Each structure stands twice: as C-alpha cells, then as structure tokens.
Short mmCIF file of C-alpha atoms in Angstrom, two decimals:
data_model
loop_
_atom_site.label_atom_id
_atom_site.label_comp_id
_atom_site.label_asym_id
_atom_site.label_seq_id
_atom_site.Cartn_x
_atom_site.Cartn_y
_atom_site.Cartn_z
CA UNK A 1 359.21 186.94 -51.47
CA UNK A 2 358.56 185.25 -54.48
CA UNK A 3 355.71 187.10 -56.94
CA UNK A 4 354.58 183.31 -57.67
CA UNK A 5 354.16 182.40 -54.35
CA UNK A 6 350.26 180.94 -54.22
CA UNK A 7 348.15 184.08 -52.61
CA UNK A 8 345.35 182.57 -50.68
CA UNK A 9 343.89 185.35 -48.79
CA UNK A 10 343.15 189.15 -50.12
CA UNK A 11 342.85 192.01 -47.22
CA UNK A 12 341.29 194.81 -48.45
CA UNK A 13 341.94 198.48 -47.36
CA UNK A 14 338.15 200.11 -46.87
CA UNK A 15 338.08 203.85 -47.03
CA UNK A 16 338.98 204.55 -50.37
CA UNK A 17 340.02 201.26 -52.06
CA UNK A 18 336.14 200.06 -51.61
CA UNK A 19 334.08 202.42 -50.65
CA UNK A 20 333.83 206.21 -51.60
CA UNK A 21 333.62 207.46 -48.60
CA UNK A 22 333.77 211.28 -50.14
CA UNK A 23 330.99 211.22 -52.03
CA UNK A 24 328.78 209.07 -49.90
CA UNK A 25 329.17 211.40 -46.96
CA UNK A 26 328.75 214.59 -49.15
CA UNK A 27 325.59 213.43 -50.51
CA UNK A 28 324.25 212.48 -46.77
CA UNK A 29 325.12 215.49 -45.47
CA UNK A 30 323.62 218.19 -47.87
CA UNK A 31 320.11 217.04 -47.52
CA UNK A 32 320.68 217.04 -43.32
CA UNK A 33 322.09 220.63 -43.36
CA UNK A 34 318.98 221.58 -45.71
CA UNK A 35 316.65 220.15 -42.74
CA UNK A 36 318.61 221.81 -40.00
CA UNK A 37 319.16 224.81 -41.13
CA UNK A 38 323.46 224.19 -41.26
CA UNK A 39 324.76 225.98 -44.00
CA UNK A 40 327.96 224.53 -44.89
CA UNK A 41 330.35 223.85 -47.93
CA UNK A 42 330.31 219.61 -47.13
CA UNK A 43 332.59 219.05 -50.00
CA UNK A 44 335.15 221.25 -47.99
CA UNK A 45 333.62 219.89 -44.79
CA UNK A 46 334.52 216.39 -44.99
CA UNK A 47 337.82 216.70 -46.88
CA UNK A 48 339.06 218.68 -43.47
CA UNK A 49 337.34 215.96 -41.35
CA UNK A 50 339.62 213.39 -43.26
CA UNK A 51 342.46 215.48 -43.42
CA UNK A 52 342.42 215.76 -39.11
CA UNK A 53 342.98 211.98 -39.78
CA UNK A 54 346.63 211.32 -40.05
CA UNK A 55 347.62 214.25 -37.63
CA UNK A 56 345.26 211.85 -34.67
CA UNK A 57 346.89 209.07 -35.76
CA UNK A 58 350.16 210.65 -34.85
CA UNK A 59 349.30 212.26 -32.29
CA UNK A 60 348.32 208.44 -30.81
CA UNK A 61 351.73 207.56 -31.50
CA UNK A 62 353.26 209.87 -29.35
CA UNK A 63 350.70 209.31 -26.55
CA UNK A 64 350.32 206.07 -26.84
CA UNK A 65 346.76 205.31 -24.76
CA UNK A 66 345.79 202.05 -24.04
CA UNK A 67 343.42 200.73 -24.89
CA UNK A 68 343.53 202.82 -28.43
CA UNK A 69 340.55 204.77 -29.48
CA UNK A 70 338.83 203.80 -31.74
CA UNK A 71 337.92 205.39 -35.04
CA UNK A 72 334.87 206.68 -34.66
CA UNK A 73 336.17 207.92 -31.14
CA UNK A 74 338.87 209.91 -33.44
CA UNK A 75 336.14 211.05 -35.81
CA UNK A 76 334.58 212.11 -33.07
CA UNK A 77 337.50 214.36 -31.08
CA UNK A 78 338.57 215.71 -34.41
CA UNK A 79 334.91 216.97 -35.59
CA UNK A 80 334.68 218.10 -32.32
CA UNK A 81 337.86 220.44 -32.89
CA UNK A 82 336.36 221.60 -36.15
CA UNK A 83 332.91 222.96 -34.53
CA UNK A 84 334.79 224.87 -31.51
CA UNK A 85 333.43 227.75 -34.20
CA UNK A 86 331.79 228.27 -37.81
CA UNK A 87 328.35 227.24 -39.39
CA UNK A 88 328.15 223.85 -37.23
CA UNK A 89 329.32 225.22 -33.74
CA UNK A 90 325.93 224.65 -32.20
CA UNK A 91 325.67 221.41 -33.35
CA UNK A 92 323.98 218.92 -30.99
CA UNK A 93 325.18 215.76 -29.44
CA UNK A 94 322.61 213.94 -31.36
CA UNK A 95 323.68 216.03 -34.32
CA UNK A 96 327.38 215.01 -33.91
CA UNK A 97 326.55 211.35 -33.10
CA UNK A 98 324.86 211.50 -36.50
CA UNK A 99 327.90 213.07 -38.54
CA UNK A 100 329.97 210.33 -36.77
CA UNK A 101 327.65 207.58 -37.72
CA UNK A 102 327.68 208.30 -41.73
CA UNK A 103 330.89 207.02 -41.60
CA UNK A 104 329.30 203.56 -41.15
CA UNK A 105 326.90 204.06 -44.51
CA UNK A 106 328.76 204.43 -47.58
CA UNK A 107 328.69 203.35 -50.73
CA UNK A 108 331.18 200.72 -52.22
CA UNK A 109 332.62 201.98 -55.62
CA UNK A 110 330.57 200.48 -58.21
CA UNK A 111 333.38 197.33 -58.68
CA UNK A 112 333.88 196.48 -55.24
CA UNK A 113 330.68 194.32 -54.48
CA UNK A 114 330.50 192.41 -57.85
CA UNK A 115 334.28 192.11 -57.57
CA UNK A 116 333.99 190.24 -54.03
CA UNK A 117 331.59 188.14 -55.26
CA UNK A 118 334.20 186.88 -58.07
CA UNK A 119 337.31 186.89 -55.43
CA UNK A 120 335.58 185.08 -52.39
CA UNK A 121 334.86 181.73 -54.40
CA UNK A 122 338.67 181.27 -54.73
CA UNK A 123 340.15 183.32 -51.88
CA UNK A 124 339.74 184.35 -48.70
CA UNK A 125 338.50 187.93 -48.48
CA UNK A 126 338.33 190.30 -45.64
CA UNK A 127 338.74 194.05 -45.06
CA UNK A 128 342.06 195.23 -43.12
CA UNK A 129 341.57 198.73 -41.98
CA UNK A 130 341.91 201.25 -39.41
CA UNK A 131 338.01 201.03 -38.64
CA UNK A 132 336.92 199.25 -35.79
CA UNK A 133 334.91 196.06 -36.07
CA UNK A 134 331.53 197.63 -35.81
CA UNK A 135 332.00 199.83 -38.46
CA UNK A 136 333.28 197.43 -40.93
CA UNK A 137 330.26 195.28 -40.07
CA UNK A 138 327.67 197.77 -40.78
CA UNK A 139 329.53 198.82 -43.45
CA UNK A 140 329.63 195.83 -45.15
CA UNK A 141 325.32 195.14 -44.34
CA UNK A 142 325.10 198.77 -45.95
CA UNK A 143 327.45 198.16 -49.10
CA UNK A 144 326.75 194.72 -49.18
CA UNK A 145 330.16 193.24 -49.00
CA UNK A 146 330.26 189.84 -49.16
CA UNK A 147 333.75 189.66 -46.72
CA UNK A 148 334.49 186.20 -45.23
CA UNK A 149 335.66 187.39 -42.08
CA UNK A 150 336.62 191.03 -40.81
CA UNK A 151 339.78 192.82 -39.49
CA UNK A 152 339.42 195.89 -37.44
CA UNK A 153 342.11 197.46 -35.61
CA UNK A 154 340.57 197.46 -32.71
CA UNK A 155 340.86 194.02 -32.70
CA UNK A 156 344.86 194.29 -32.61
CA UNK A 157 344.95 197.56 -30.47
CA UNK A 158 347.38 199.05 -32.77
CA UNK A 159 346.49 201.25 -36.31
CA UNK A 160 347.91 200.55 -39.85
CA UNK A 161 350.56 200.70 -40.89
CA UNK A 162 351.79 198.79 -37.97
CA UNK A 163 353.04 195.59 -38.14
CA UNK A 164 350.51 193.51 -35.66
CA UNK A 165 347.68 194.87 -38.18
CA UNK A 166 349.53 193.00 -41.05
CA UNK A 167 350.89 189.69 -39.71
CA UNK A 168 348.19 189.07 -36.78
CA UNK A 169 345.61 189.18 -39.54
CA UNK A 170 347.89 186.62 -41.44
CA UNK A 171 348.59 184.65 -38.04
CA UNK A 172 344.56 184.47 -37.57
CA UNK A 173 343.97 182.82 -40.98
CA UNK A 174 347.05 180.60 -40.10
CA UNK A 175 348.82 181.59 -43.85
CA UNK A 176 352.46 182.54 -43.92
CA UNK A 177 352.44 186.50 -45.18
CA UNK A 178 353.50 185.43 -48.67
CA UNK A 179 350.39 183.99 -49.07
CA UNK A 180 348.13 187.26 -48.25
CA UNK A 181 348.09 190.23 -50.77
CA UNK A 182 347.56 193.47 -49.44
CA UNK A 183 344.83 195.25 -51.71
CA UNK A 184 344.75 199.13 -51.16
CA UNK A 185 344.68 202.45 -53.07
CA UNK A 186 347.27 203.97 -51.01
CA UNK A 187 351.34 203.63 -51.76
CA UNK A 188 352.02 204.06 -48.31
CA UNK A 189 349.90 201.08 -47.15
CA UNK A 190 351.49 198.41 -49.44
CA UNK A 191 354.98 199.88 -48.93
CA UNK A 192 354.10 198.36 -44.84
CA UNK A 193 352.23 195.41 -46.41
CA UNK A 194 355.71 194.60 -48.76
CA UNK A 195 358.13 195.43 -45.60
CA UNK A 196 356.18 192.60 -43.08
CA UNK A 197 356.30 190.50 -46.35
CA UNK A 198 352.60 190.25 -48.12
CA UNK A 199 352.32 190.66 -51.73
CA UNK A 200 350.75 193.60 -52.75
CA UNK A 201 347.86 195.03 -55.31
CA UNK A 202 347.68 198.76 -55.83
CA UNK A 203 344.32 199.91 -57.65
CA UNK A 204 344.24 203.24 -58.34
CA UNK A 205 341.23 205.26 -57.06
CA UNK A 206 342.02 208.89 -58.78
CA UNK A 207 338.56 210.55 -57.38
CA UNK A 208 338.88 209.41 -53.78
CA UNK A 209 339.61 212.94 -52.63
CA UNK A 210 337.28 214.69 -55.32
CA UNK A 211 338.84 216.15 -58.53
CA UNK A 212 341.81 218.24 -56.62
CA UNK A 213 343.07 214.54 -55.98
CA UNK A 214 346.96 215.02 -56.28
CA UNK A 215 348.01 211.93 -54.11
CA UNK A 216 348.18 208.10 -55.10
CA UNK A 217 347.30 208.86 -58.98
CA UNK A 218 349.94 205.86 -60.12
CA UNK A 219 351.87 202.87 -58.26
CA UNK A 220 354.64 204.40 -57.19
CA UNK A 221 356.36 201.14 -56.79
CA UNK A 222 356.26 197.83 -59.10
CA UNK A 223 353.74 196.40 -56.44
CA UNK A 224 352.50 192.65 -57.27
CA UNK A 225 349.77 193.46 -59.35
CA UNK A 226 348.54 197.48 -60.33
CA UNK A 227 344.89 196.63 -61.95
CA UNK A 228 342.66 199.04 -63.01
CA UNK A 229 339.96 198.25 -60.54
CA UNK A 230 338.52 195.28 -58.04
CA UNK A 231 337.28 193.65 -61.63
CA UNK A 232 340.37 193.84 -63.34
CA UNK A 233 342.01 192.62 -59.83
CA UNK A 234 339.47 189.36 -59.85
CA UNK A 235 340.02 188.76 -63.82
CA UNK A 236 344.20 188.98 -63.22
CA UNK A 237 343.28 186.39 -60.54
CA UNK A 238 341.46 184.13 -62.88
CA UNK A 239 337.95 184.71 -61.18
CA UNK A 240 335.66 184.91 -64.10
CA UNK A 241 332.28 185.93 -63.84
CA UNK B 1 318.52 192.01 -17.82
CA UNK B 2 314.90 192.60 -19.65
CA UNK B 3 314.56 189.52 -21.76
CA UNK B 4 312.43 191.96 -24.14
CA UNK B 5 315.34 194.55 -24.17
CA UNK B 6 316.41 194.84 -28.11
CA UNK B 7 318.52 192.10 -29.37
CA UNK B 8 320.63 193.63 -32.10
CA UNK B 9 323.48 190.49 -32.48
CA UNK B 10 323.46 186.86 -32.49
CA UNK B 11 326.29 184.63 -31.51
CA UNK B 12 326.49 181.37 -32.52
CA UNK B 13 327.96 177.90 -30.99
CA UNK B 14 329.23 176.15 -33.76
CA UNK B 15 330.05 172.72 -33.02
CA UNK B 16 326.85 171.19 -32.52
CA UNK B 17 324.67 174.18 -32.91
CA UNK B 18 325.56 174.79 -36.22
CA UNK B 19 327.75 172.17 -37.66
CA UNK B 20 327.00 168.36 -36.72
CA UNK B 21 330.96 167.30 -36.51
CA UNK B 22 330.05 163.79 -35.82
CA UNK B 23 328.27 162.45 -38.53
CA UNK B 24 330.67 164.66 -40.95
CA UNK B 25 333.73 162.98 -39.73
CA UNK B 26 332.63 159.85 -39.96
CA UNK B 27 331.69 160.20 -43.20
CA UNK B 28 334.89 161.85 -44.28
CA UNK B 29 336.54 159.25 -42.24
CA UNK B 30 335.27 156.46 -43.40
CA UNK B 31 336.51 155.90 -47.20
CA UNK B 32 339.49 157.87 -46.40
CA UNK B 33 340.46 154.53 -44.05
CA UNK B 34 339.36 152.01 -46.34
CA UNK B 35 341.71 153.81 -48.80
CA UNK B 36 344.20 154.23 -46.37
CA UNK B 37 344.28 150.51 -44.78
CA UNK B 38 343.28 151.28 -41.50
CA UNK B 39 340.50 149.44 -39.96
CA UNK B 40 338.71 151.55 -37.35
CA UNK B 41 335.48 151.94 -35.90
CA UNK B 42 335.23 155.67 -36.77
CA UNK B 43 332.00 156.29 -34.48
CA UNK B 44 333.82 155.32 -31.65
CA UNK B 45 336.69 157.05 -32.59
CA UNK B 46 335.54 160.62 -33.21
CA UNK B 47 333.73 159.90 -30.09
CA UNK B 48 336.85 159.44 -28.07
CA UNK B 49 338.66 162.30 -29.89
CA UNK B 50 335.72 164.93 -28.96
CA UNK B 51 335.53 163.24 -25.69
CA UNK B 52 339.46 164.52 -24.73
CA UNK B 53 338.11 168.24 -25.38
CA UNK B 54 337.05 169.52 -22.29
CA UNK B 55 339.66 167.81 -20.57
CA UNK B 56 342.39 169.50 -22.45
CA UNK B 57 340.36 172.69 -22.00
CA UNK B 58 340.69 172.24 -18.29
CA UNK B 59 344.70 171.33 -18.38
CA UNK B 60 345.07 174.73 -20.39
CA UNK B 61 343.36 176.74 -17.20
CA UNK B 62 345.84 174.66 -14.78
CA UNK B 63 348.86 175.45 -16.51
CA UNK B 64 347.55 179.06 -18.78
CA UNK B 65 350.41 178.94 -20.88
CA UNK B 66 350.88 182.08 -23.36
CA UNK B 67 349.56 182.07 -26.23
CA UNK B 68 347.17 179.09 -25.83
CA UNK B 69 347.56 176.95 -28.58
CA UNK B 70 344.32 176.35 -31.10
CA UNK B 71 341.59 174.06 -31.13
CA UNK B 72 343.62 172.89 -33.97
CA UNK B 73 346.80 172.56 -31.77
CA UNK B 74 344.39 171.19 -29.33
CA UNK B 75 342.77 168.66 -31.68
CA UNK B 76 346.67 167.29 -32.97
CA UNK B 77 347.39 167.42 -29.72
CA UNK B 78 344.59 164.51 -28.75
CA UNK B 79 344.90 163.13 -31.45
CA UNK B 80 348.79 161.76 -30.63
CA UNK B 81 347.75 160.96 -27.17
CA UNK B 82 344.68 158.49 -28.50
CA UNK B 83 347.16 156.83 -31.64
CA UNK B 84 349.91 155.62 -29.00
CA UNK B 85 348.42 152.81 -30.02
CA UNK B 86 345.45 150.74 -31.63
CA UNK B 87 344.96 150.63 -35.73
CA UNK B 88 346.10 153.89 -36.44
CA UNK B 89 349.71 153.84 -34.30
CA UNK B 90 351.11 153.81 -37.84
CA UNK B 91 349.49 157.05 -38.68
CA UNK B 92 351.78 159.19 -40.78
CA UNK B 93 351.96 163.17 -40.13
CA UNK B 94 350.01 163.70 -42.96
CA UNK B 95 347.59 161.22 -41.66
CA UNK B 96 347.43 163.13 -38.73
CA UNK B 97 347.48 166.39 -40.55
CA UNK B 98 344.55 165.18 -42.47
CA UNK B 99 342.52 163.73 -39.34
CA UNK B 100 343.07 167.36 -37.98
CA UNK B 101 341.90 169.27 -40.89
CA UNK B 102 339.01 167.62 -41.00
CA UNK B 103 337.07 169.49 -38.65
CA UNK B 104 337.44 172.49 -40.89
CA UNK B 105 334.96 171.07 -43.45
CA UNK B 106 331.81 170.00 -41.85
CA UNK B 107 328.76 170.17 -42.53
CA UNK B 108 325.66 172.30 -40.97
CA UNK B 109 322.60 170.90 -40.42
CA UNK B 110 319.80 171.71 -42.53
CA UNK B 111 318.37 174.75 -41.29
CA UNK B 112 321.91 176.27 -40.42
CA UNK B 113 322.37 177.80 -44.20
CA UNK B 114 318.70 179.08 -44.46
CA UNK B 115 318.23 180.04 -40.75
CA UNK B 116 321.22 182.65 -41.01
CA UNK B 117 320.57 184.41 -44.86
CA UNK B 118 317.00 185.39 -42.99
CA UNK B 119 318.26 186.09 -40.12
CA UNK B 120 321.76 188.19 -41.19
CA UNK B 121 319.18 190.55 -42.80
CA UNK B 122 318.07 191.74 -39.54
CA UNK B 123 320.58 190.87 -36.65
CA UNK B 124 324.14 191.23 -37.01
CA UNK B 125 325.03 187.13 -36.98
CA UNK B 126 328.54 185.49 -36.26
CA UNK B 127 330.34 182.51 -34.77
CA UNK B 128 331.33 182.53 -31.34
CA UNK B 129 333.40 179.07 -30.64
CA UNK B 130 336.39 177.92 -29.19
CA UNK B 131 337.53 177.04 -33.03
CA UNK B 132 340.53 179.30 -34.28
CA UNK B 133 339.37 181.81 -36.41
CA UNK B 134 341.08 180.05 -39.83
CA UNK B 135 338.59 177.25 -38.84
CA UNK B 136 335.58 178.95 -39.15
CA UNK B 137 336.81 180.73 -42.11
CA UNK B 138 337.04 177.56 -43.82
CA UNK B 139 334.24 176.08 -42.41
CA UNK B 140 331.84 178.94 -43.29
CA UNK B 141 332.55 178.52 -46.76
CA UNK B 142 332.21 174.73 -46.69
CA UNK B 143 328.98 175.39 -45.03
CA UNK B 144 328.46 178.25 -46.90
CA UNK B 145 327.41 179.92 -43.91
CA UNK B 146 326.87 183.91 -44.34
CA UNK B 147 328.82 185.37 -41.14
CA UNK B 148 328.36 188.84 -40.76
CA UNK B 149 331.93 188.27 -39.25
CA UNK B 150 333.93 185.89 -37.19
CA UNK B 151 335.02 185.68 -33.26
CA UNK B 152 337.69 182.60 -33.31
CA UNK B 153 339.24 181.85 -29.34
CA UNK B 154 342.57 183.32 -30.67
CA UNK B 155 341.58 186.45 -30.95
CA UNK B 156 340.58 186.82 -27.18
CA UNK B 157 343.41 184.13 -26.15
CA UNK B 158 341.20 182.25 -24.15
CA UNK B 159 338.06 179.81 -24.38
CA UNK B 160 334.78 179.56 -24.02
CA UNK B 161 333.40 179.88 -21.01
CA UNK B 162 335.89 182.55 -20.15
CA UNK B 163 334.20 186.33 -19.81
CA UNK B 164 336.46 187.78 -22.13
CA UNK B 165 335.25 185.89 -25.03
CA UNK B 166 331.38 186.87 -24.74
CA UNK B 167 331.90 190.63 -23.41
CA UNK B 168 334.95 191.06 -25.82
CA UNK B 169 332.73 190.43 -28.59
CA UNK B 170 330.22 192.61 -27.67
CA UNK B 171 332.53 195.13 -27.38
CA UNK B 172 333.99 194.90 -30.88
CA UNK B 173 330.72 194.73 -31.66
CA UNK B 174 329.79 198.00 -29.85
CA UNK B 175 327.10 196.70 -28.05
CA UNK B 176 325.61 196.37 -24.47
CA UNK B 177 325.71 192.65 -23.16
CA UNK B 178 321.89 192.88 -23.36
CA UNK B 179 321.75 193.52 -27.05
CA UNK B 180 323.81 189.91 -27.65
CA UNK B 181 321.90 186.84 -27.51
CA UNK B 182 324.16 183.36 -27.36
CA UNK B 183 322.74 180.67 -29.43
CA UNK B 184 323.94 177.26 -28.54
CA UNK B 185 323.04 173.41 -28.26
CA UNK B 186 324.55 173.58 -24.58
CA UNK B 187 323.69 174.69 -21.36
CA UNK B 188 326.53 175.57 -19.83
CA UNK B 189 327.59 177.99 -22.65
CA UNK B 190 324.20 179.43 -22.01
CA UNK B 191 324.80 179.67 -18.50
CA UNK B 192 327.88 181.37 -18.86
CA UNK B 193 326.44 184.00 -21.27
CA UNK B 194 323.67 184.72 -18.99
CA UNK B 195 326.07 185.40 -16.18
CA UNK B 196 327.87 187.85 -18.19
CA UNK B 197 324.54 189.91 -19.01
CA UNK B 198 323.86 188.26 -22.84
CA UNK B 199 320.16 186.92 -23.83
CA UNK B 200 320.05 183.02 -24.46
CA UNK B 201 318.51 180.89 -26.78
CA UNK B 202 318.58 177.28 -26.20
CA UNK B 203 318.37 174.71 -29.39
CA UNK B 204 318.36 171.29 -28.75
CA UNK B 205 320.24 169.15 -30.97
CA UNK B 206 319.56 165.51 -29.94
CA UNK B 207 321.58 163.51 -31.98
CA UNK B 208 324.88 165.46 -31.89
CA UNK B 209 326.74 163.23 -29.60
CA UNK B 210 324.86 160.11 -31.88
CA UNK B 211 322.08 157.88 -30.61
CA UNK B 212 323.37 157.66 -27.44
CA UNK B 213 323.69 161.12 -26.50
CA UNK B 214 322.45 161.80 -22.35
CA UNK B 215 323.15 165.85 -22.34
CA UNK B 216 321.93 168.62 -23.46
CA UNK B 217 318.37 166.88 -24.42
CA UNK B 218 316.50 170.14 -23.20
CA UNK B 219 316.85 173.34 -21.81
CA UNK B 220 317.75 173.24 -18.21
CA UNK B 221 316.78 177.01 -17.21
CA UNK B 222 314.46 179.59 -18.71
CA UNK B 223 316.46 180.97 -21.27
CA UNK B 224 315.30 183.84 -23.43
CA UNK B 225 314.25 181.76 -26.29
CA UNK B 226 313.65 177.88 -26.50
CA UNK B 227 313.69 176.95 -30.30
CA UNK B 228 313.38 173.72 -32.59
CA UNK B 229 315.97 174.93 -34.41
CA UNK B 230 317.47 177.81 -36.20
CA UNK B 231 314.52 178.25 -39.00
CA UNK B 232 312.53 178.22 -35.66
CA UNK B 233 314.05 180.96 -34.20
CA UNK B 234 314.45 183.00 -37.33
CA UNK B 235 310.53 182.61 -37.12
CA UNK B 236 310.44 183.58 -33.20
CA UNK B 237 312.74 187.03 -33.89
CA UNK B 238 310.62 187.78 -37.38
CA UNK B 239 312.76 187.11 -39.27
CA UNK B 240 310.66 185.12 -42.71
CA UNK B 241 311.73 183.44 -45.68
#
C-alpha cells in the first residue's frame, strides 16, 4: 500500500471519533433521573453501559447468531444486566426503551460537522460503524452530518473489526481499499482497516471516556495521517474552508 | 394498510422519478461524438440502450447467478450487445467505459433538489433503485441530492421488484412496511410496494421516455398520494419551503 495512493472515499468511525457520545448521554440522562425520581451517578452509569460493550461483542463471536443483533438490541441486553439490581432496577420498559434511544441523539464534537462539510466536496464521506443503519441515520438528522451515504453493520451482518465491514463498504463504492482511509479514534480499528489494506487517519479524542481516559491518548502506530482533529484532517487533505 | 397510518420514510425511484437519464445522456452524448467522430442519432440510441433493461433484468431471474452483477455491469453489458455493429462498432473500451459512466452524472429535474432539502427535514428520504450503490453516490452529488442515506440493488443482491429490496430497507431502517411510502414515476414499482405493505405515491413524469412516451402517463390504481411532482408532494406531506 502506497501512502500516495489517491484516497477517494473517507469512512468514519461514529462513537467517539464524531460524536461524544459520553457527554451527550450524561447530560440527557441527569435531567430524566431528576423527573423520575432515579438517583444515579450517570457519569459512572454510562461508562459501565459502554464498558458491557466489547465483552457482547465477544460473546457474539463465540455464539455466533444469525442474523446478528443489532446494537441497540446489545444496548439493550446489557442495560438490562445492569438493572437486575441498584437505583434503576424498577425501571420501566418505556423507561429502558428511552435509555436505549439516547444513543441515537448525540452530539458531534464541535469539528465533526464543519469538518464534513469541507471533506464531502472532494471525497466521499460516510460513517463505518458498529451501529445499525437506523441509528446512524437519526444520528446524523440529530448531529447534522452531512454523510453521503451510510454503513451500518447491520447491513453486512458481521461487527468491526471484521473484514466484510471494511472491504464490502469499499466493494459498495466500487474503489479498490487503497483508495478508502479509515478515519477513527481507536488504534485497534485502523490496525483492521491497515491489515484488509485501507489507509488510515488516527485523530486523537483524549476526553472520549471523561478525564480517567487512559486508552488511545497517541497513534500507537505511524498510521497515514495522525491530525489533531476532523479540521486539521480536511486542511491535510487540502479542503479549505 | 391505513393509508393515514404515519409515514415516517420516503423511498425514492431514481431513474425517471428523480433523475431524467434521457435528456442528460443525450446531452452528454452529443459533443462527446462530434469530438469523438462518431455519427449517431443519440435519441435513438439511449432509447435502445434503456430499452435492453428489463430484458436483461428478466435473463438475471432465469439464470440467478451469484452475485448479480450491477446496473453498471448490466449497462456494459448492453451496451456490447447493441455496438456489434452500426457507427460505434469501433468503440474503444474507454469509449465504452465512458458511455457507461455516464449514467452516474445525470441530472434531476427541477423540483428533485428542492423537493428533498424540505422534505429530509421531516421524513427520513433515500434512493431506492436498481442502480449500484457507487451510482447513486455519485449521482447524488452531481445532483446534489441530500439522501438521508442510500439503498443501491447490491446491497440486497437482487432488483427491484424483488421483496427483499423494499422490506429489507425498511428493516435497516427499523420501520413497519406501513411507515415507508415508495415514490416512483412507475406503476409497477408501485404495485410491487403496495403488495409488500409500503404506502405509494405516484408522480407522473411524461416526458421521461421523450415525446413519444405511451406508459406510465397516469396513475393506474389509487395509490396513497397522486402528485405533480416532488415540490407537490412536499406540499401534500407539509412539508414548506
């Protein structure tokens, strides 16, 4: 793989790399509990929701269902675990269906949107994540992400950082992978991107987990491009204001 | 089906409905053949090229083969068949290769662009065609076309009017059938979406087929919605300037 080779599509990790999901769902969630009476630490809350994350994930591996669930399905089966007892243990269906929803209403960091505005007059840009569709899409309406198309896993049946995620997104925009750069926050998510062959773009998002952050601080690999954030990503790429 | 149960996304035919093909590749074609040396009648011939599509839809369903190629396969595919011979036998592979790629830049008709930025504010909007999804990437930026997101035929590996297409899109979508309504120029797309539990809206577009044009002059069953056109039915859902 060549670091020359002409990029013309950028896939974009979500959760994280453009949108803070942390603080978003904190600040959702504190004036809810207030109404109903739930008196929770949120901060503490959602950083164990997110932690049951990569255990489901493989967990899935090992079981293998088809068809896969989907993300909010495994939002939903891990919050569920988390309420068996504690503040939120009567919490309704409707109140459940609600914590699951948040997840669709957060805010992009305050780069991402101006950034994609920049990127999507020269490249193709689209999200590649472990949400499914309908979560990207409201996403993006909420954020206001200005994606030309959109990548969910549920659309491949398989989660990242498996290969079909990678190359069936490349297959769909007909590109060979050394024309797609993978844009994430996470090592571990362009270390897949670089094995199936994309270029890569780490941007480092230092308060995604809140100020205990102790994970994906630096590159930790001389990935295709490290920038500073989704503006300094569009100005490496030449898309000026 | 209630046709007053909430409609929540619209699908869009895009060839026709939202895109006139025929009087964009003419006009691409035309000064690209004067260039070129090739004297053609470039009516006729995008005529005769569009004409081969439904037949080489119906060859796929005889013989199914796995993966089905793309409209673009589909379209290069045609295209050999028609230049055995006549003015453009001579026809070099890029010649071809440019013929083909044509149909990834046309342009909508007028009230395409302003139809979906009021309507995207309220209804989740995207293609649903038998293009490949790199198509309508392309195409929606041509057009500049805001998709909340994209359905190409390769990511269901099948066509239009196949089930899987309409109800697999509503499922990424995570929607009932109901809440979908398919907006085309053609009634048998309608029908088809109807029989799989979507709301219709018909929009006639006369003159996509040229002067000549015999089908799809009117609506041929009481579909949903009946529009002029797509500012029309922005009007009929609410949906103002």
């Amino acid at each position: 793989m060549s670091p020359t080779a002409p990029v013309k599509v950028l896939l974009f990790d979500v959760f994280g790399t453009v949108v803070d999901w942390r603080s978003s769902l904190v600040t959702t969630f504190e004036p809810w509990g207030r109404r109903n009476g739930f008196s929770v630490d949120w901060s503490a809350f959602v950083d164990a929701w997110r932690a049951a994350y990569m255990p489901s994930l493989m967990e899935l591996r090992k079981t293998a269902p088809q068809p896969f669930p989907t993300l909010d399905q495994l939002h939903r089966q891990s919050l569920d675990r988390m309420l068996v007892d504690g503040p939120l243990a009567q919490a309704t269906t409707t109140d459940r269906e609600f914590l699951v929803k948040a997840w669709h209403q957060l805010n992009g960091w305050p780069d991402a949107r101006p950034a994609l505005q920049r990127l999507n007059k020269r490249f193709v840009v689209a999200p590649l994540s472990n949400a499914n569709t309908s979560l990207l899409v409201t996403l993006a309406k909420f954020a206001e992400l200005e994606w030309d198309c959109v990548f969910g896993a549920d659309m491949f049946q398989r989660y990242k950082p498996d290969r079909e995620l990678y190359l069936g997104a490349a297959r769909l925009l007909d590109v060979e992978p050394e024309q797609v750069m993978m844009v994430a926050a996470h090592n571990n998510d362009l270390r897949a991107a670089r094995a199936y062959g994309l270029q890569t773009c780490f941007i480092p998002r230092r308060r995604e987990f809140g100020p205990q952050q102790t994970v994906d601080l630096e590159a930790e690999e001389n990935w295709t491009i490290v920038a500073n954030d989704m503006l300094d990503l569009a100005d490496r790429l030449g898309c000026y204001g």
